[in-house]
């Protein structure tokens, strides 16, 4: 029996649906059903009870599920260690971050590296909450920063800090006033699908604002560049305003305020190394000091 078959089985249990599991796995439902039936034939017992209305796991299926999860976890950890051993040094610490966190996370990495001189890191920017969760559960990343709490029984989601959104403008564009409304401003906003754009769209709906969106971009860096060029005004998290890209721009508070919380997340059942745990502690300590 192959690991991928076990992962297919675990996905059906997780979603309690062949259709949802197939969508998550990016395979067809008939292919998934065939794989599970072959597994049951090889095992000699049913893993699921199927009716026209739902799918229920059998008692033997529950026992098999517990073994399957352990085997999958051991497999991914073994593969990870094999790759890391090939590098000839301590295993990489793999984390996904938000673009707005680049500046402060670099400071934490610098401190962590000072106490762990042979440590290496793999840092990626991920903004899709579903992808972040998938990477944590599949042992692809040790840690992840999110701008919303992850509500999952296997994930520890710790709040780090809160920040407001601000409107960035060219220097002295509004020298004698603070922006009380952004209704009439030409805006450069994040693209649809991002969590920040979701926050902003919800805000616009609540405030009955029909924003004048002239441009949509994937990154805050691009948005600030367009503001520098005088092409519009961008709404960004306040922490990002501290970055080098936003220098020589003004940041004005939105009224009413709009904010968000940033969380650090990790898989509870994973046996994390002392180095990973110390990195988590340093992230928490950084914001305890700042507050």
Coordinates of C-alpha atoms in Angstrom, one line a residue:
X1 CA 0.0 0.0 0.0
X2 CA 1.3 3.4 -1.0
X3 CA 1.5 6.6 1.1
X4 CA -0.6 8.4 -1.4
X5 CA -3.4 5.9 -0.9
X6 CA -3.3 6.5 2.8
X7 CA -3.4 10.3 2.2
X8 CA -6.5 9.8 0.0
X9 CA -8.2 7.8 2.8
X10 CA -7.3 10.4 5.4
X11 CA -8.8 13.1 3.2
X12 CA -12.1 11.3 2.9
X13 CA -12.2 11.0 6.7
X14 CA -11.3 14.6 7.2
X15 CA -14.0 16.0 4.8
X16 CA -16.5 13.2 5.5
X17 CA -17.2 13.3 1.7
X18 CA -15.7 11.8 -1.4
X19 CA -16.6 14.9 -3.4
X20 CA -15.0 17.4 -1.0
X21 CA -11.9 15.1 -0.6
X22 CA -11.5 14.8 -4.3
X23 CA -11.6 18.5 -4.7
X24 CA -9.0 19.0 -2.0
X25 CA -6.8 16.4 -3.6
X26 CA -7.3 17.7 -7.1
X27 CA -8.4 14.4 -8.5
X28 CA -11.7 13.1 -9.9
X29 CA -14.2 11.6 -7.5
X30 CA -14.4 8.3 -9.5
X31 CA -10.6 7.9 -9.2
X32 CA -10.8 8.5 -5.5
X33 CA -13.7 6.0 -5.0
X34 CA -11.8 3.4 -7.0
X35 CA -8.7 3.8 -4.9
X36 CA -10.6 3.4 -1.6
X37 CA -12.4 0.3 -3.0
X38 CA -9.0 -1.2 -3.9
X39 CA -7.7 -0.5 -0.4
X40 CA -10.8 -2.2 1.1
X41 CA -10.4 -5.2 -1.2
X42 CA -6.7 -5.6 -0.2
X43 CA -7.4 -5.1 3.5
X44 CA -10.4 -7.5 3.5
X45 CA -12.8 -5.2 5.3
X46 CA -14.8 -2.0 4.7
X47 CA -13.4 1.4 5.7
X48 CA -16.6 3.2 5.2
X49 CA -20.3 2.6 5.2
X50 CA -21.9 4.4 2.2
X51 CA -25.5 5.4 1.8
X52 CA -27.1 7.7 -0.7
X53 CA -27.1 10.5 1.9
X54 CA -23.7 10.3 3.7
X55 CA -20.5 8.4 4.3
X56 CA -19.6 7.0 7.8
X57 CA -16.3 5.5 8.9
X58 CA -16.5 1.9 10.3
X59 CA -15.0 0.8 13.6
X60 CA -12.1 -0.9 11.7
X61 CA -11.8 2.2 9.6
X62 CA -11.2 4.3 12.7
X63 CA -8.4 2.0 13.8
X64 CA -6.9 2.1 10.3
X65 CA -7.2 5.9 10.3
X66 CA -5.1 6.2 13.5
X67 CA -2.4 4.0 12.0
X68 CA -2.6 5.8 8.6
X69 CA -2.1 9.2 10.2
X70 CA 0.9 8.0 12.1
X71 CA 2.5 6.4 9.0
X72 CA 1.9 9.6 7.0
X73 CA 3.4 11.8 9.7
X74 CA 6.5 9.5 9.9
X75 CA 6.8 9.4 6.2
X76 CA 6.9 13.2 5.8
X77 CA 9.2 13.7 8.7
X78 CA 11.6 11.1 7.3
X79 CA 11.6 12.6 3.8
X80 CA 12.2 16.0 5.3
X81 CA 15.1 14.8 7.4
X82 CA 16.6 13.0 4.4
X83 CA 16.6 16.2 2.3
X84 CA 17.9 18.2 5.2
X85 CA 20.7 15.7 5.9
X86 CA 21.8 16.1 2.3
X87 CA 22.4 19.7 3.1
X88 CA 25.0 18.8 5.7
X89 CA 23.8 21.0 8.5
X90 CA 20.9 21.5 10.8
X91 CA 17.4 21.0 9.3
X92 CA 15.9 24.1 7.7
X93 CA 13.2 26.0 9.6
X94 CA 10.5 26.5 7.1
X95 CA 8.0 29.3 7.5
X96 CA 5.4 31.2 5.5
X97 CA 5.0 34.9 6.2
X98 CA 2.9 37.9 5.1
X99 CA 4.4 40.6 3.0
X100 CA 3.7 43.1 5.7
X101 CA 5.8 41.2 8.2
X102 CA 9.1 41.3 6.2
X103 CA 10.8 43.9 8.2
X104 CA 10.1 42.7 11.7
X105 CA 10.6 39.0 10.8
X106 CA 14.0 39.8 9.4
X107 CA 14.9 41.2 12.8
X108 CA 13.8 38.1 14.6
X109 CA 15.6 35.9 12.1
X110 CA 18.8 37.9 12.7
X111 CA 18.6 37.4 16.5
X112 CA 17.8 33.7 16.1
X113 CA 20.7 33.2 13.7
X114 CA 23.0 34.8 16.2
X115 CA 22.3 32.1 18.7
X116 CA 22.1 29.3 16.1
X117 CA 24.9 30.2 13.7
X118 CA 24.6 27.0 11.5
X119 CA 20.8 27.3 11.1
X120 CA 19.2 27.7 7.7
X121 CA 15.7 28.9 6.8
X122 CA 13.2 28.6 4.0
X123 CA 10.9 31.6 3.9
X124 CA 8.0 32.0 1.6
X125 CA 5.1 34.4 1.3
X126 CA 1.7 32.7 1.4
X127 CA -1.6 34.7 1.8
X128 CA -4.1 31.9 1.0
X129 CA -5.5 30.7 4.3
X130 CA -6.4 27.2 2.9
X131 CA -2.9 26.7 1.4
X132 CA -1.3 27.8 4.7
X133 CA -3.3 25.2 6.6
X134 CA -2.6 22.5 4.1
X135 CA 1.2 23.2 4.3
X136 CA 1.2 23.0 8.1
X137 CA -0.9 19.8 8.2
X138 CA 1.2 18.1 5.5
X139 CA 4.5 19.0 7.3
X140 CA 5.7 21.3 4.5
X141 CA 6.1 24.3 6.9
X142 CA 7.0 24.5 10.5
X143 CA 5.3 27.9 11.1
X144 CA 3.0 30.3 9.4
X145 CA 1.9 33.9 9.9
X146 CA -1.7 34.7 9.1
X147 CA -3.9 37.7 9.4
X148 CA -6.8 35.7 10.7
X149 CA -6.9 33.0 13.4
X150 CA -6.8 29.4 12.1
X151 CA -9.6 27.5 13.8
X152 CA -8.5 23.9 13.4
X153 CA -8.1 21.2 16.2
X154 CA -4.6 20.4 15.1
X155 CA -3.3 23.9 14.8
X156 CA -2.0 26.2 17.6
X157 CA -2.9 29.8 16.6
X158 CA -1.3 32.4 18.8
X159 CA -2.1 36.2 18.4
X160 CA 1.1 38.3 18.1
X161 CA -0.1 41.8 17.5
X162 CA -2.9 44.1 16.2
X163 CA -2.5 46.8 13.6
X164 CA -4.7 49.2 11.8
X165 CA -5.0 49.8 8.1
X166 CA -3.8 53.2 6.9
X167 CA -4.1 55.2 3.7
X168 CA -0.8 56.1 2.2
X169 CA -0.4 59.2 0.2
X170 CA 2.4 61.2 -1.4
X171 CA 4.2 63.6 1.1
X172 CA 2.0 66.6 2.1
X173 CA -0.8 65.6 -0.2
X174 CA -3.2 66.4 2.7
X175 CA -1.1 68.8 4.8
X176 CA -3.9 70.4 6.9
X177 CA -6.4 67.5 7.4
X178 CA -6.8 63.9 8.1
X179 CA -8.7 61.7 5.8
X180 CA -12.2 61.0 7.2
X181 CA -13.5 59.3 4.1
X182 CA -11.9 57.5 1.2
X183 CA -15.0 57.5 -0.9
X184 CA -13.7 59.8 -3.6
X185 CA -10.0 58.8 -3.6
X186 CA -8.6 56.8 -6.6
X187 CA -7.5 53.6 -4.8
X188 CA -4.8 51.0 -5.5
X189 CA -6.0 47.9 -3.7
X190 CA -4.9 44.2 -3.3
X191 CA -6.4 41.8 -5.8
X192 CA -9.6 39.8 -5.1
X193 CA -9.0 36.7 -3.2
X194 CA -6.4 38.0 -0.7
X195 CA -7.3 38.3 3.0
X196 CA -6.6 42.0 3.0
X197 CA -8.9 42.6 0.1
X198 CA -11.6 40.6 1.9
X199 CA -11.2 42.9 5.0
X200 CA -11.5 46.0 2.8
X201 CA -14.5 44.7 0.8
X202 CA -16.3 43.9 4.1
X203 CA -15.4 47.3 5.4
X204 CA -16.7 49.0 2.2
X205 CA -20.0 47.1 2.5
X206 CA -20.5 47.9 6.2
X207 CA -19.7 51.6 5.6
X208 CA -21.9 51.7 2.4
X209 CA -18.8 52.9 0.4
X210 CA -18.5 52.4 -3.3
X211 CA -14.7 52.7 -3.7
X212 CA -13.1 54.2 -6.8
X213 CA -10.7 51.4 -7.5
X214 CA -8.3 52.4 -10.3
X215 CA -5.8 49.5 -9.9
X216 CA -5.5 46.1 -8.3
X217 CA -2.1 44.6 -7.4
X218 CA -0.7 41.5 -5.9
X219 CA 1.8 43.1 -3.5
X220 CA 2.0 46.1 -1.2
X221 CA 5.4 46.9 -2.7
X222 CA 3.7 47.5 -6.1
X223 CA 0.9 49.6 -4.4
X224 CA 3.4 51.8 -2.7
X225 CA 5.4 52.3 -5.9
X226 CA 2.2 53.5 -7.7
X227 CA 1.6 55.9 -4.8
X228 CA 5.1 57.2 -5.2
X229 CA 4.3 57.9 -8.9
X230 CA 1.2 59.8 -7.9
X231 CA -1.2 57.3 -9.6
X232 CA -3.5 56.8 -6.6
X233 CA -3.7 56.1 -2.9
X234 CA -3.2 52.7 -1.3
X235 CA -4.6 51.1 1.8
X236 CA -2.0 49.0 3.6
X237 CA -1.4 47.6 7.1
X238 CA 0.4 50.1 9.4
X239 CA 3.3 47.7 10.1
X240 CA 4.1 47.7 6.4
X241 CA 4.3 51.4 6.4
X242 CA 7.5 51.0 8.5
X243 CA 9.2 49.3 5.5
X244 CA 11.7 50.9 3.2
X245 CA 9.2 50.9 0.3
X246 CA 6.9 53.3 2.1
X247 CA 9.5 55.9 3.1
X248 CA 8.7 59.4 1.9
X249 CA 5.0 58.7 2.0
X250 CA 2.4 59.9 4.5
X251 CA 0.1 57.5 6.4
X252 CA -3.3 58.7 7.4
X253 CA -5.8 56.9 9.6
X254 CA -9.0 55.7 8.2
X255 CA -12.2 56.8 9.9
X256 CA -13.9 54.7 11.1
X257 CA -10.9 52.6 11.9
X258 CA -10.2 49.2 10.3
X259 CA -7.7 46.8 11.8
X260 CA -6.6 43.2 11.9
X261 CA -4.7 40.7 14.1
X262 CA -1.6 38.8 13.1
X263 CA -1.2 35.2 14.3
X264 CA 1.7 32.7 14.4
X265 CA 0.5 29.1 13.7
X266 CA 2.1 25.7 14.0
X267 CA 1.0 22.0 14.1
X268 CA 0.4 20.8 17.6
X269 CA 1.1 17.1 17.1
X270 CA 4.4 17.7 15.3
X271 CA 7.5 17.2 17.4
X272 CA 9.2 20.5 16.9
X273 CA 12.9 21.0 17.5
X274 CA 14.2 23.3 20.3
X275 CA 15.3 25.7 17.5
X276 CA 11.8 26.0 16.1
X277 CA 10.3 26.5 19.5
X278 CA 12.8 29.1 20.3
X279 CA 12.0 30.9 17.1
X280 CA 8.3 30.9 18.1
X281 CA 9.2 32.3 21.5
X282 CA 11.3 35.1 19.9
X283 CA 8.4 36.1 17.7
X284 CA 6.1 36.4 20.7
X285 CA 8.8 38.2 22.8
X286 CA 9.4 40.7 20.0
X287 CA 5.8 41.9 20.2
X288 CA 5.6 41.7 23.9
X289 CA 8.4 44.2 24.0
X290 CA 6.9 46.4 21.4
X291 CA 3.6 46.5 23.3

